[in-house]
Amino acid sequence: MTRTSRGHLRWAGTAIGVARNGETIAAVRGERRGSRVAYEPLDVGKAAEMVSRGALCAGHMPARQTIARWFEAPFDSKWKARRVMPTLLDIHLPFALEDSCHAIMAGGRAVSGRARYLAVAARIEDVRRRIEELNAAGFDPVVLDHEGLALWSQSISEREPSARDAVRIVVNAAGDASTLAFGTAHEFLAVYPWRTRDLESAARLVKACRAALATQDAVAEWAWTGPEAADAAFVARAREILGAHWTGGHFTHEEPAFFLARAIAGRALSDGPFRCNLRIGALEHRVISEHERRVTAWSAAVLCASSLFLFGSSLGVRLMLSGVEQGLDGEFSAVAARTAGFPVAARGQHALKIVEAAIESRRKDLLPFINRAGPSLTDILGEITAAAASNSLQIASLNLERTKICINGMAGDWAGCQRMVSFLKDLGYDPRLDIKDSGTDGRVPFSIEAGGLEGAPR
């Protein structure tokens, strides 16, 4: 999994985005100005010269050489989910995980409440070959972004969707290196490579993507980019064929031939979701590793300076705390004596144990009155059965006492058992849940044993 700092060049301030579509190269210089990025299209020769003089540049991995997959974590815990995500990705890759450059990015939560993650990957050999291709053209990319993510996020950034659930279809028309990227206002959906001379195949991709959505009524917004987006005759024919499977509004991004390069530079220099860099591991650019070392060295220097400052001021702090400690010691003795009902000469943990013993002795004497004032076992039984019914729990046996409870039965799902445990905690019990494998009917056998406070729950 790539670290966030390895997927961007915000610290650099400027970067050149290089988009290679087949044999065509477009370059854009991006400069970070506050919270936004200003862009300047460049001649390819000038851009290569700037890189040779030390300017940092970013490129992209083509959609046809990458894989993007959504995964729903099998755990509610994000920590556990992040540990298991590489294993899930390995199962779905057509090549070994160790032979890939990959990044896993958090993507909110699914309808089930579990965390969702977007994983992108490419073969190490394909990444190495891409670097060599760009090197041959005069560019040494520090970052290699994912083409589909770049197209979708830049399109959303330059022109917000008309509706929250509208589907933005970014058509990057670039000959044999064309791309279709799909996404909503907040979520990337999919990316497919296609060829402009094969519009029928592209139409089938559009139809398949629409069929995969949960609702077929989503509004489509077609965004046209790429070198061939300036060809009015081609765009008109493509709109007719592709739009027949998903009607919606159409618009063309400004300077479409430079759009992908603009997206690459913008993502490298700005904050935002789904940032990634597929030039990692053994292929990582030396600029990234050197920057990481500088950040680490600076952090160590700051920590050292802070330690020296604290050491120099510690003597004065100790003198001040000595007086405070004496005052607190007197207050502690007074509170302990009032709570225990008699003077307590001991200090620290021993004093606390003496006070606790005195409180426990009085509590046992008051226990009959506490139980009398609290809810009856009948009332508690009614609340437990009502809570079980609301959480789809079928109780087979229930043993209820003031100091303990034991429930056995069947649950509709694991979440219902967890809600029941939370309910028993609110009653004052200390429940322990045991869940067994579900049966053929999908129901989950469960057992809850709980010790309660001595006295009435709550």
Tab-separated table of C-alpha atoms in Angstrom, residues 50-436:
chain	number	residue	atom	x	y	z
A	50	MET	CA	12.488	21.941	-18.432
A	51	VAL	CA	12.589	18.384	-17.070
A	52	SER	CA	16.238	18.037	-18.111
A	53	ARG	CA	16.965	21.180	-16.053
A	54	GLY	CA	15.367	19.681	-12.928
A	55	ALA	CA	11.617	20.255	-13.231
A	56	LEU	CA	9.557	17.409	-11.766
A	57	CYS	CA	7.058	15.651	-13.985
A	58	ALA	CA	4.192	13.193	-13.583
A	59	GLY	CA	2.788	10.707	-16.071
A	60	HIS	CA	0.105	8.031	-16.107
A	61	MET	CA	-0.378	4.322	-16.587
A	62	PRO	CA	-2.788	3.626	-19.490
A	63	ALA	CA	-6.161	2.122	-18.625
A	64	ARG	CA	-5.463	-0.969	-20.738
A	65	GLN	CA	-2.419	-1.782	-18.576
A	66	THR	CA	-4.076	-1.325	-15.182
A	67	ILE	CA	-6.803	-2.892	-13.060
A	68	ALA	CA	-9.206	-1.011	-10.770
A	69	ARG	CA	-11.443	-2.930	-8.344
A	70	TRP	CA	-13.767	-2.010	-5.480
A	71	PHE	CA	-13.692	-4.221	-2.370
A	72	GLU	CA	-15.933	-4.309	0.686
A	73	ALA	CA	-13.974	-5.130	3.825
A	74	PRO	CA	-15.109	-8.242	5.758
A	75	PHE	CA	-14.494	-6.354	9.021
A	76	ASP	CA	-15.939	-3.189	10.554
A	77	SER	CA	-12.480	-2.327	11.889
A	78	LYS	CA	-10.506	-0.221	9.394
A	79	TRP	CA	-7.248	-1.507	10.891
A	80	LYS	CA	-8.191	-5.128	10.239
A	81	ALA	CA	-9.609	-4.246	6.816
A	82	ARG	CA	-6.367	-2.633	5.647
A	83	ARG	CA	-4.436	-5.753	6.628
A	84	VAL	CA	-6.675	-8.102	4.634
A	85	MET	CA	-7.120	-5.905	1.538
A	86	PRO	CA	-3.873	-7.014	-0.186
A	87	THR	CA	-4.985	-10.645	0.148
A	88	LEU	CA	-8.368	-9.864	-1.429
A	89	LEU	CA	-6.626	-7.967	-4.224
A	90	ASP	CA	-4.268	-10.898	-4.853
A	91	ILE	CA	-7.272	-13.181	-5.443
A	92	HIS	CA	-8.715	-10.920	-8.149
A	93	LEU	CA	-5.499	-10.077	-9.986
A	94	PRO	CA	-4.623	-12.001	-13.172
A	95	PHE	CA	-1.001	-11.854	-12.011
A	96	ALA	CA	0.788	-12.349	-8.686
A	97	LEU	CA	0.550	-9.494	-6.184
A	98	GLU	CA	4.320	-9.497	-5.696
A	99	ASP	CA	4.692	-8.918	-9.456
A	100	SER	CA	2.590	-5.744	-9.312
A	101	CYS	CA	2.711	-2.114	-8.305
A	102	HIS	CA	-0.526	-1.403	-6.462
A	103	ALA	CA	-2.273	1.149	-4.270
A	104	ILE	CA	-5.284	0.698	-1.978
A	105	MET	CA	-7.376	3.766	-1.144
A	106	ALA	CA	-10.204	4.230	1.358
A	107	GLY	CA	-13.560	4.971	-0.276
A	108	GLY	CA	-16.161	5.508	2.467
A	109	ARG	CA	-18.661	2.919	3.629
A	110	ALA	CA	-20.993	0.510	1.840
A	111	VAL	CA	-24.744	0.154	2.478
A	112	SER	CA	-23.880	-2.618	4.971
A	113	GLY	CA	-21.857	-0.112	7.000
A	114	ARG	CA	-18.536	-1.800	6.254
A	115	ALA	CA	-15.558	0.081	4.855
A	116	ARG	CA	-15.023	0.098	1.087
A	117	TYR	CA	-11.652	0.319	-0.624
A	118	LEU	CA	-10.578	1.009	-4.204
A	119	ALA	CA	-7.528	-0.915	-5.370
A	120	VAL	CA	-5.543	-0.162	-8.528
A	121	ALA	CA	-2.684	-2.278	-9.833
A	122	ALA	CA	-0.362	-2.746	-12.796
A	123	ARG	CA	2.328	-5.282	-13.657
A	124	ILE	CA	5.805	-4.238	-12.602
A	125	GLU	CA	7.029	-4.959	-16.141
A	126	ASP	CA	4.346	-2.680	-17.626
A	127	VAL	CA	5.288	0.107	-15.197
A	128	ARG	CA	8.979	-0.315	-16.039
A	129	ARG	CA	8.187	-0.254	-19.769
A	130	ARG	CA	6.101	2.910	-19.333
A	131	ILE	CA	8.983	4.628	-17.548
A	132	GLU	CA	11.342	3.656	-20.372
A	133	GLU	CA	8.906	5.005	-22.998
A	134	LEU	CA	8.695	8.362	-21.228
A	135	ASN	CA	12.469	8.424	-20.677
A	136	ALA	CA	12.952	7.959	-24.427
A	137	ALA	CA	10.739	11.011	-25.014
A	138	GLY	CA	12.806	13.109	-22.584
A	139	PHE	CA	10.701	12.725	-19.433
A	140	ASP	CA	11.499	11.032	-16.119
A	141	PRO	CA	8.166	10.751	-14.252
A	142	VAL	CA	8.310	10.991	-10.466
A	143	VAL	CA	4.636	9.975	-10.262
A	144	LEU	CA	2.699	7.533	-12.464
A	145	ASP	CA	-1.011	8.169	-11.883
A	146	HIS	CA	-3.968	5.962	-12.832
A	147	GLU	CA	-5.510	7.218	-16.098
A	148	GLY	CA	-9.141	6.481	-15.211
A	149	LEU	CA	-8.939	8.181	-11.804
A	150	ALA	CA	-7.210	11.203	-13.341
A	151	LEU	CA	-9.860	11.655	-16.059
A	152	TRP	CA	-12.806	11.277	-13.665
A	153	SER	CA	-11.504	13.464	-10.807
A	154	GLN	CA	-10.330	16.298	-13.094
A	155	SER	CA	-13.648	16.335	-14.943
A	156	ILE	CA	-15.541	16.613	-11.640
A	157	SER	CA	-13.119	19.316	-10.476
A	158	GLU	CA	-13.490	21.468	-13.603
A	159	ARG	CA	-17.261	21.069	-13.895
A	160	GLU	CA	-19.423	19.864	-11.006
A	161	PRO	CA	-22.205	17.356	-11.831
A	162	SER	CA	-25.724	18.739	-12.138
A	163	ALA	CA	-27.022	16.191	-9.604
A	164	ARG	CA	-25.420	14.225	-6.765
A	165	ASP	CA	-26.303	10.850	-8.312
A	166	ALA	CA	-25.561	11.882	-11.915
A	167	VAL	CA	-23.068	9.632	-13.708
A	168	ARG	CA	-20.191	11.505	-15.367
A	169	ILE	CA	-18.937	9.658	-18.465
A	170	VAL	CA	-15.555	11.048	-19.513
A	171	VAL	CA	-14.778	10.198	-23.146
A	172	ASN	CA	-11.055	10.585	-23.786
A	173	ALA	CA	-10.954	10.350	-27.600
A	174	ALA	CA	-7.346	9.561	-28.510
A	175	GLY	CA	-7.323	7.053	-31.358
A	176	ASP	CA	-6.252	3.567	-30.298
A	177	ALA	CA	-5.466	4.872	-26.778
A	178	SER	CA	-8.981	6.149	-26.064
A	179	THR	CA	-10.595	5.717	-22.648
A	180	LEU	CA	-14.076	5.752	-21.093
A	181	ALA	CA	-14.144	6.707	-17.387
A	182	PHE	CA	-17.328	6.494	-15.301
A	183	GLY	CA	-18.057	8.035	-11.900
A	184	THR	CA	-20.503	10.016	-9.788
A	185	ALA	CA	-19.878	13.289	-7.981
A	186	HIS	CA	-18.050	11.506	-5.150
A	187	GLU	CA	-17.170	8.022	-6.352
A	188	PHE	CA	-15.139	6.542	-9.175
A	189	LEU	CA	-16.997	3.646	-10.840
A	190	ALA	CA	-15.017	2.118	-13.708
A	191	VAL	CA	-12.683	2.731	-16.645
A	192	TYR	CA	-12.484	0.960	-20.018
A	193	PRO	CA	-10.046	1.297	-22.945
A	194	TRP	CA	-11.486	1.552	-26.468
A	195	ARG	CA	-10.599	2.647	-30.014
A	196	THR	CA	-12.244	5.563	-31.774
A	197	ARG	CA	-12.591	3.530	-34.961
A	198	ASP	CA	-14.673	0.945	-33.048
A	199	LEU	CA	-17.593	2.941	-31.670
A	200	GLU	CA	-19.850	-0.117	-31.518
A	201	SER	CA	-17.561	-1.785	-28.966
A	202	ALA	CA	-17.522	1.430	-26.932
A	203	ALA	CA	-21.318	1.498	-27.047
A	204	ARG	CA	-21.428	-2.016	-25.607
A	205	LEU	CA	-19.170	-0.882	-22.763
A	206	VAL	CA	-21.531	1.992	-21.992
A	207	LYS	CA	-24.499	-0.354	-22.023
A	208	ALA	CA	-22.738	-2.827	-19.703
A	209	CYS	CA	-21.723	-0.113	-17.241
A	210	ARG	CA	-25.268	1.214	-17.068
A	211	ALA	CA	-26.661	-2.286	-16.518
A	212	ALA	CA	-24.276	-2.768	-13.572
A	213	LEU	CA	-25.685	0.221	-11.670
A	214	ALA	CA	-28.203	-0.291	-8.876
A	215	THR	CA	-30.627	2.080	-10.616
A	216	GLN	CA	-31.182	2.445	-14.350
A	217	ASP	CA	-32.591	5.981	-13.963
A	218	ALA	CA	-29.290	7.740	-13.224
A	219	VAL	CA	-28.744	10.917	-15.249
A	220	ALA	CA	-25.786	10.725	-17.662
A	221	GLU	CA	-23.405	13.626	-18.290
A	222	TRP	CA	-21.041	13.115	-21.227
A	223	ALA	CA	-17.714	14.982	-20.964
A	224	TRP	CA	-15.560	14.963	-24.131
A	225	THR	CA	-11.767	15.268	-23.989
A	226	GLY	CA	-8.711	14.136	-25.920
A	227	PRO	CA	-7.117	15.112	-29.245
A	228	GLU	CA	-10.092	13.925	-31.327
A	229	ALA	CA	-12.649	15.805	-29.209
A	230	ALA	CA	-11.948	18.843	-31.408
A	231	ASP	CA	-13.197	16.909	-34.470
A	232	ALA	CA	-16.836	18.035	-34.673
A	233	ALA	CA	-17.808	15.374	-37.231
A	234	PHE	CA	-16.361	12.548	-35.119
A	235	VAL	CA	-17.950	13.830	-31.909
A	236	ALA	CA	-21.360	14.128	-33.588
A	237	ARG	CA	-21.178	10.546	-34.859
A	238	ALA	CA	-19.876	9.237	-31.518
A	239	ARG	CA	-22.590	11.071	-29.580
A	240	GLU	CA	-25.235	9.473	-31.748
A	241	ILE	CA	-23.892	5.924	-31.318
A	242	LEU	CA	-22.819	6.060	-27.659
A	243	GLY	CA	-25.654	8.283	-26.481
A	244	ALA	CA	-28.248	5.867	-27.858
A	245	HIS	CA	-27.524	3.573	-24.889
A	246	TRP	CA	-27.523	6.319	-22.260
A	247	THR	CA	-29.137	9.648	-23.057
A	248	GLY	CA	-27.925	12.778	-21.333
A	249	GLY	CA	-26.271	16.151	-21.744
A	250	HIS	CA	-22.944	16.596	-23.543
A	251	PHE	CA	-20.135	19.124	-23.130
A	252	THR	CA	-16.474	19.407	-24.129
A	253	HIS	CA	-13.793	20.404	-21.639
A	254	GLU	CA	-11.634	23.413	-22.476
A	255	GLU	CA	-8.475	22.596	-24.429
A	256	PRO	CA	-9.452	18.916	-24.669
A	257	ALA	CA	-6.135	17.828	-26.197
A	258	PHE	CA	-4.368	18.918	-22.972
A	259	PHE	CA	-7.057	17.668	-20.565
A	260	LEU	CA	-5.342	14.449	-19.445
A	261	ALA	CA	-1.980	16.190	-18.980
A	262	ARG	CA	-3.806	18.883	-16.994
A	263	ALA	CA	-5.428	16.206	-14.841
A	264	ILE	CA	-2.097	14.498	-14.128
A	265	ALA	CA	-0.389	17.752	-13.097
A	266	GLY	CA	-3.385	18.890	-11.031
A	267	ARG	CA	-3.677	15.636	-9.086
A	268	ALA	CA	0.063	15.595	-8.371
A	269	LEU	CA	-0.092	19.099	-6.871
A	270	SER	CA	-3.436	19.143	-5.033
A	271	ASP	CA	-5.350	17.421	-2.272
A	272	GLY	CA	-8.298	15.186	-3.035
A	273	PRO	CA	-9.616	11.631	-2.930
A	274	PHE	CA	-8.119	8.621	-4.694
A	275	ARG	CA	-4.603	10.026	-5.237
A	276	CYS	CA	-2.106	7.307	-6.110
A	277	ASN	CA	1.345	6.658	-7.525
A	278	LEU	CA	2.106	3.352	-9.251
A	279	ARG	CA	5.832	4.063	-9.461
A	280	ILE	CA	6.680	2.452	-6.137
A	281	GLY	CA	8.928	-0.191	-4.603
A	282	ALA	CA	12.067	-0.944	-6.595
A	283	LEU	CA	10.895	1.478	-9.314
A	284	GLU	CA	10.341	4.415	-6.943
A	285	HIS	CA	11.915	7.659	-8.164
A	286	ARG	CA	14.922	8.859	-6.183
A	287	VAL	CA	13.263	12.279	-5.710
A	288	ILE	CA	10.512	10.674	-3.618
A	289	SER	CA	12.920	8.685	-1.435
A	290	GLU	CA	15.202	11.724	-0.965
A	291	HIS	CA	12.222	13.852	0.038
A	292	GLU	CA	11.168	11.191	2.551
A	293	ARG	CA	14.673	11.208	4.045
A	294	ARG	CA	14.638	15.006	4.352
A	295	VAL	CA	11.248	14.925	6.068
A	296	THR	CA	12.483	12.233	8.461
A	297	ALA	CA	15.676	14.179	9.226
A	298	TRP	CA	13.702	17.389	9.819
A	299	SER	CA	11.298	15.578	12.140
A	300	ALA	CA	14.233	14.124	14.070
A	301	ALA	CA	15.827	17.589	14.393
A	302	VAL	CA	12.585	19.095	15.687
A	303	LEU	CA	12.215	16.235	18.166
A	304	CYS	CA	15.795	16.706	19.370
A	305	ALA	CA	15.307	20.463	19.833
A	306	SER	CA	12.078	19.844	21.721
A	307	SER	CA	13.834	17.334	23.979
A	308	LEU	CA	16.597	19.834	24.800
A	309	PHE	CA	14.039	22.515	25.589
A	310	LEU	CA	12.109	20.191	27.874
A	311	PHE	CA	15.310	19.067	29.593
A	312	GLY	CA	16.350	22.671	30.243
A	313	SER	CA	12.986	23.594	31.720
A	314	SER	CA	12.481	20.386	33.714
A	315	LEU	CA	14.205	21.689	36.888
A	316	GLY	CA	11.826	24.614	37.222
A	317	VAL	CA	8.881	22.377	36.497
A	318	ARG	CA	9.974	19.904	39.183
A	319	LEU	CA	10.226	22.681	41.788
A	320	MET	CA	6.766	23.930	40.892
A	321	LEU	CA	5.281	20.438	40.967
A	322	SER	CA	6.794	19.756	44.386
A	323	GLY	CA	4.593	22.421	45.942
A	324	VAL	CA	1.569	21.244	43.998
A	325	GLU	CA	2.228	17.659	45.120
A	326	GLN	CA	2.213	18.645	48.795
A	327	GLY	CA	-1.120	20.404	48.365
A	328	LEU	CA	-2.651	17.469	46.521
A	329	ASP	CA	-1.419	15.058	49.192
A	330	GLY	CA	-3.316	16.984	51.843
A	331	GLU	CA	-6.469	17.101	49.707
A	332	PHE	CA	-6.227	13.353	49.065
A	333	SER	CA	-6.005	12.585	52.802
A	334	ALA	CA	-9.065	14.743	53.517
A	335	VAL	CA	-11.174	13.150	50.758
A	336	ALA	CA	-10.128	9.628	51.816
A	337	ALA	CA	-11.116	10.301	55.429
A	338	ARG	CA	-14.525	11.734	54.440
A	339	THR	CA	-15.254	8.818	52.112
A	340	ALA	CA	-14.122	6.031	54.456
A	341	GLY	CA	-15.687	7.606	57.554
A	342	PHE	CA	-12.452	7.514	59.563
A	343	PRO	CA	-8.887	8.898	59.239
A	344	VAL	CA	-6.743	7.052	56.684
A	345	ALA	CA	-3.028	7.183	57.422
A	346	ALA	CA	-2.012	5.142	54.369
A	347	ARG	CA	-1.097	6.695	51.017
A	348	GLY	CA	-1.402	5.739	47.344
A	349	GLN	CA	-2.886	2.422	46.273
A	350	HIS	CA	-3.037	1.124	49.851
A	351	ALA	CA	-5.207	4.077	50.840
A	352	LEU	CA	-7.547	3.446	47.903
A	353	LYS	CA	-7.954	-0.198	48.937
A	354	ILE	CA	-8.880	0.836	52.494
A	355	VAL	CA	-11.478	3.315	51.182
A	356	GLU	CA	-12.911	0.750	48.747
A	357	ALA	CA	-13.262	-1.805	51.566
A	358	ALA	CA	-15.146	0.722	53.693
A	359	ILE	CA	-17.489	1.590	50.805
A	360	GLU	CA	-18.108	-2.104	50.047
A	361	SER	CA	-18.995	-2.785	53.691
A	362	ARG	CA	-21.609	-0.013	53.679
A	363	ARG	CA	-22.951	-1.036	50.268
A	364	LYS	CA	-23.723	-4.572	51.439
A	365	ASP	CA	-25.747	-3.133	54.321
A	366	LEU	CA	-27.725	-0.983	51.859
A	367	LEU	CA	-28.174	-3.731	49.234
A	368	PRO	CA	-31.783	-4.662	50.223
A	369	PHE	CA	-32.834	-1.026	49.862
A	370	ILE	CA	-31.036	-0.705	46.489
A	371	ASN	CA	-32.798	-3.792	45.128
A	372	ARG	CA	-36.139	-2.572	46.449
A	373	ALA	CA	-35.766	0.785	44.706
A	374	GLY	CA	-34.531	-0.702	41.410
A	375	PRO	CA	-36.551	-2.383	38.650
A	376	SER	CA	-37.920	-5.863	39.293
A	377	LEU	CA	-36.646	-8.937	37.472
A	378	THR	CA	-40.015	-9.088	35.705
A	379	ASP	CA	-39.473	-5.593	34.306
A	380	ILE	CA	-35.948	-6.500	33.204
A	381	LEU	CA	-37.212	-9.714	31.581
A	382	GLY	CA	-39.785	-7.735	29.590
A	383	GLU	CA	-37.138	-5.296	28.339
A	384	ILE	CA	-34.795	-8.132	27.322
A	385	THR	CA	-37.464	-10.024	25.366
A	386	ALA	CA	-38.584	-6.826	23.646
A	387	ALA	CA	-34.987	-6.006	22.685
A	388	ALA	CA	-34.498	-9.548	21.359
A	389	ALA	CA	-37.595	-9.272	19.174
A	390	SER	CA	-36.539	-5.893	17.759
A	391	ASN	CA	-33.122	-7.339	16.802
A	392	SER	CA	-34.559	-10.501	15.161
A	393	LEU	CA	-33.265	-12.784	17.939
A	394	GLN	CA	-35.174	-15.996	18.705
A	395	ILE	CA	-34.586	-16.966	22.366
A	396	ALA	CA	-34.452	-20.711	23.091
A	397	SER	CA	-33.585	-20.408	26.800
A	398	LEU	CA	-33.112	-17.534	29.236
A	399	ASN	CA	-31.844	-17.679	32.827
A	400	LEU	CA	-32.153	-14.311	34.602
A	401	GLU	CA	-30.842	-13.342	38.018
A	402	ARG	CA	-29.767	-10.029	39.451
A	403	THR	CA	-26.125	-11.006	39.343
A	404	LYS	CA	-26.056	-12.980	36.118
A	405	ILE	CA	-27.906	-13.794	32.930
A	406	CYS	CA	-27.632	-16.544	30.303
A	407	ILE	CA	-29.377	-16.387	26.902
A	408	ASN	CA	-29.256	-19.015	24.128
A	409	GLY	CA	-30.991	-18.825	20.768
A	410	MET	CA	-30.803	-18.075	17.048
A	411	ALA	CA	-30.115	-14.709	15.365
A	412	GLY	CA	-30.913	-13.386	11.921
A	413	ASP	CA	-27.413	-11.935	11.631
A	414	TRP	CA	-24.272	-11.138	13.594
A	415	ALA	CA	-25.127	-7.433	13.918
A	416	GLY	CA	-28.313	-8.246	15.856
A	417	CYS	CA	-26.258	-10.117	18.457
A	418	GLN	CA	-23.920	-7.143	18.825
A	419	ARG	CA	-26.854	-4.774	19.393
A	420	MET	CA	-28.192	-7.134	22.057
A	421	VAL	CA	-24.800	-7.093	23.794
A	422	SER	CA	-24.834	-3.276	23.801
A	423	PHE	CA	-28.363	-3.317	25.267
A	424	LEU	CA	-27.302	-5.640	28.120
A	425	LYS	CA	-24.326	-3.385	28.866
A	426	ASP	CA	-26.746	-0.462	29.237
A	427	LEU	CA	-28.727	-2.555	31.766
A	428	GLY	CA	-25.607	-2.938	33.890
A	429	TYR	CA	-24.493	-6.417	32.886
A	430	ASP	CA	-21.076	-7.444	31.574
A	431	PRO	CA	-22.039	-9.655	28.595
A	432	ARG	CA	-19.808	-12.129	26.739
A	433	LEU	CA	-20.998	-13.180	23.291
A	434	ASP	CA	-20.312	-16.561	21.678
A	435	ILE	CA	-21.376	-17.018	18.025
A	436	LYS	CA	-21.216	-20.282	16.097
